[in-house]
């Protein structure tokens, strides 16, 4: 049987490993790019899987003063689409890391989903 000290050292090492994996995952998510679209591709928003907005592209055909409200709505919809895709990619990556830790399905560590 392991001593209490050995068990504490093992727990500390496991916590450090998890923290390291989480840091690696956050960096990986910030490097994965998703694109949200609206208006049939007239408005596009690029974002990292971590949710950082990288760019916005608006088709020139929408650049008319009378189209202002529609453009604003399309930009909001494209942002939401990008955020949804980022959330899905993030969840998939978190499942991979949790599976690598041997955690049971549905078990959530704080900060992991």
XYZ file of C-alpha atoms in Angstrom:
113
model
C 0.000 0.000 0.000
C 1.262 3.455 -0.846
C 2.024 5.902 1.863
C -0.008 9.090 2.161
C 3.010 11.082 0.978
C 3.339 8.951 -2.184
C -0.369 9.363 -2.894
C -0.112 13.144 -2.459
C 2.890 13.285 -4.788
C 1.002 11.223 -7.388
C -2.028 13.508 -7.080
C 0.182 16.603 -7.458
C 1.858 15.124 -10.525
C -1.537 14.275 -12.043
C -2.757 17.831 -11.392
C 0.364 19.271 -13.029
C -0.122 16.973 -16.042
C -3.769 18.047 -16.390
C -2.803 21.728 -16.108
C -0.134 21.281 -18.761
C -2.592 19.516 -21.069
C -5.157 22.289 -20.521
C -2.574 24.951 -21.392
C -1.646 23.019 -24.539
C -5.334 22.653 -25.426
C -5.995 26.384 -25.023
C -3.084 27.167 -27.354
C -4.333 24.577 -29.856
C -7.869 26.003 -29.763
C -6.529 29.487 -30.411
C -4.721 28.146 -33.506
C -7.772 26.345 -34.977
C -9.749 28.600 -37.295
C -13.470 28.431 -38.051
C -15.577 30.556 -40.390
C -19.141 31.664 -39.779
C -21.291 32.821 -42.682
C -24.617 34.476 -43.286
C -26.544 35.787 -46.255
C -25.376 32.903 -48.425
C -21.737 33.836 -47.840
C -22.143 37.599 -48.311
C -20.880 38.092 -44.747
C -18.115 35.932 -43.282
C -16.513 35.992 -39.847
C -13.283 34.122 -39.111
C -12.637 33.152 -35.493
C -10.372 30.896 -33.488
C -11.962 27.844 -31.857
C -11.244 29.667 -28.602
C -13.627 32.411 -29.761
C -11.181 35.149 -30.735
C -12.443 37.038 -33.814
C -9.798 37.073 -36.539
C -11.555 38.915 -39.336
C -14.780 40.032 -40.967
C -15.500 40.030 -44.704
C -18.518 41.833 -46.173
C -19.360 41.498 -49.860
C -19.225 44.835 -51.691
C -22.783 44.374 -52.963
C -24.006 45.084 -49.421
C -22.224 48.432 -49.159
C -25.259 50.640 -49.712
C -26.682 53.009 -47.096
C -30.183 51.563 -47.542
C -28.814 48.089 -46.710
C -27.304 49.151 -43.348
C -29.776 47.298 -41.102
C -29.558 44.126 -43.180
C -25.736 44.229 -43.119
C -25.768 44.656 -39.338
C -28.123 41.682 -38.997
C -25.965 39.566 -41.306
C -22.796 40.458 -39.380
C -24.460 39.446 -36.108
C -25.652 36.178 -37.677
C -22.169 35.425 -39.044
C -20.619 36.114 -35.618
C -23.108 33.740 -34.025
C -22.387 31.087 -36.654
C -18.635 31.401 -36.043
C -19.150 31.232 -32.260
C -21.297 28.104 -32.638
C -18.636 26.434 -34.774
C -15.913 27.481 -32.329
C -17.900 25.991 -29.439
C -18.356 22.699 -31.301
C -14.662 22.417 -32.187
C -13.705 23.288 -28.616
C -16.062 20.638 -27.211
C -14.646 18.010 -29.596
C -11.076 18.850 -28.602
C -11.976 18.735 -24.898
C -13.548 15.289 -25.359
C -10.287 14.105 -26.920
C -8.204 15.331 -24.004
C -10.643 13.913 -21.448
C -10.596 10.562 -23.227
C -6.804 10.605 -23.096
C -7.012 11.000 -19.320
C -9.176 7.897 -18.997
C -12.126 9.807 -17.585
C -15.578 8.250 -17.902
C -17.935 9.718 -20.553
C -19.858 12.698 -19.219
C -17.361 13.406 -16.435
C -16.428 17.083 -16.451
C -13.424 18.514 -14.705
C -13.722 22.176 -13.734
C -12.712 24.361 -16.657
C -13.033 21.555 -19.205
C -16.629 21.840 -20.311
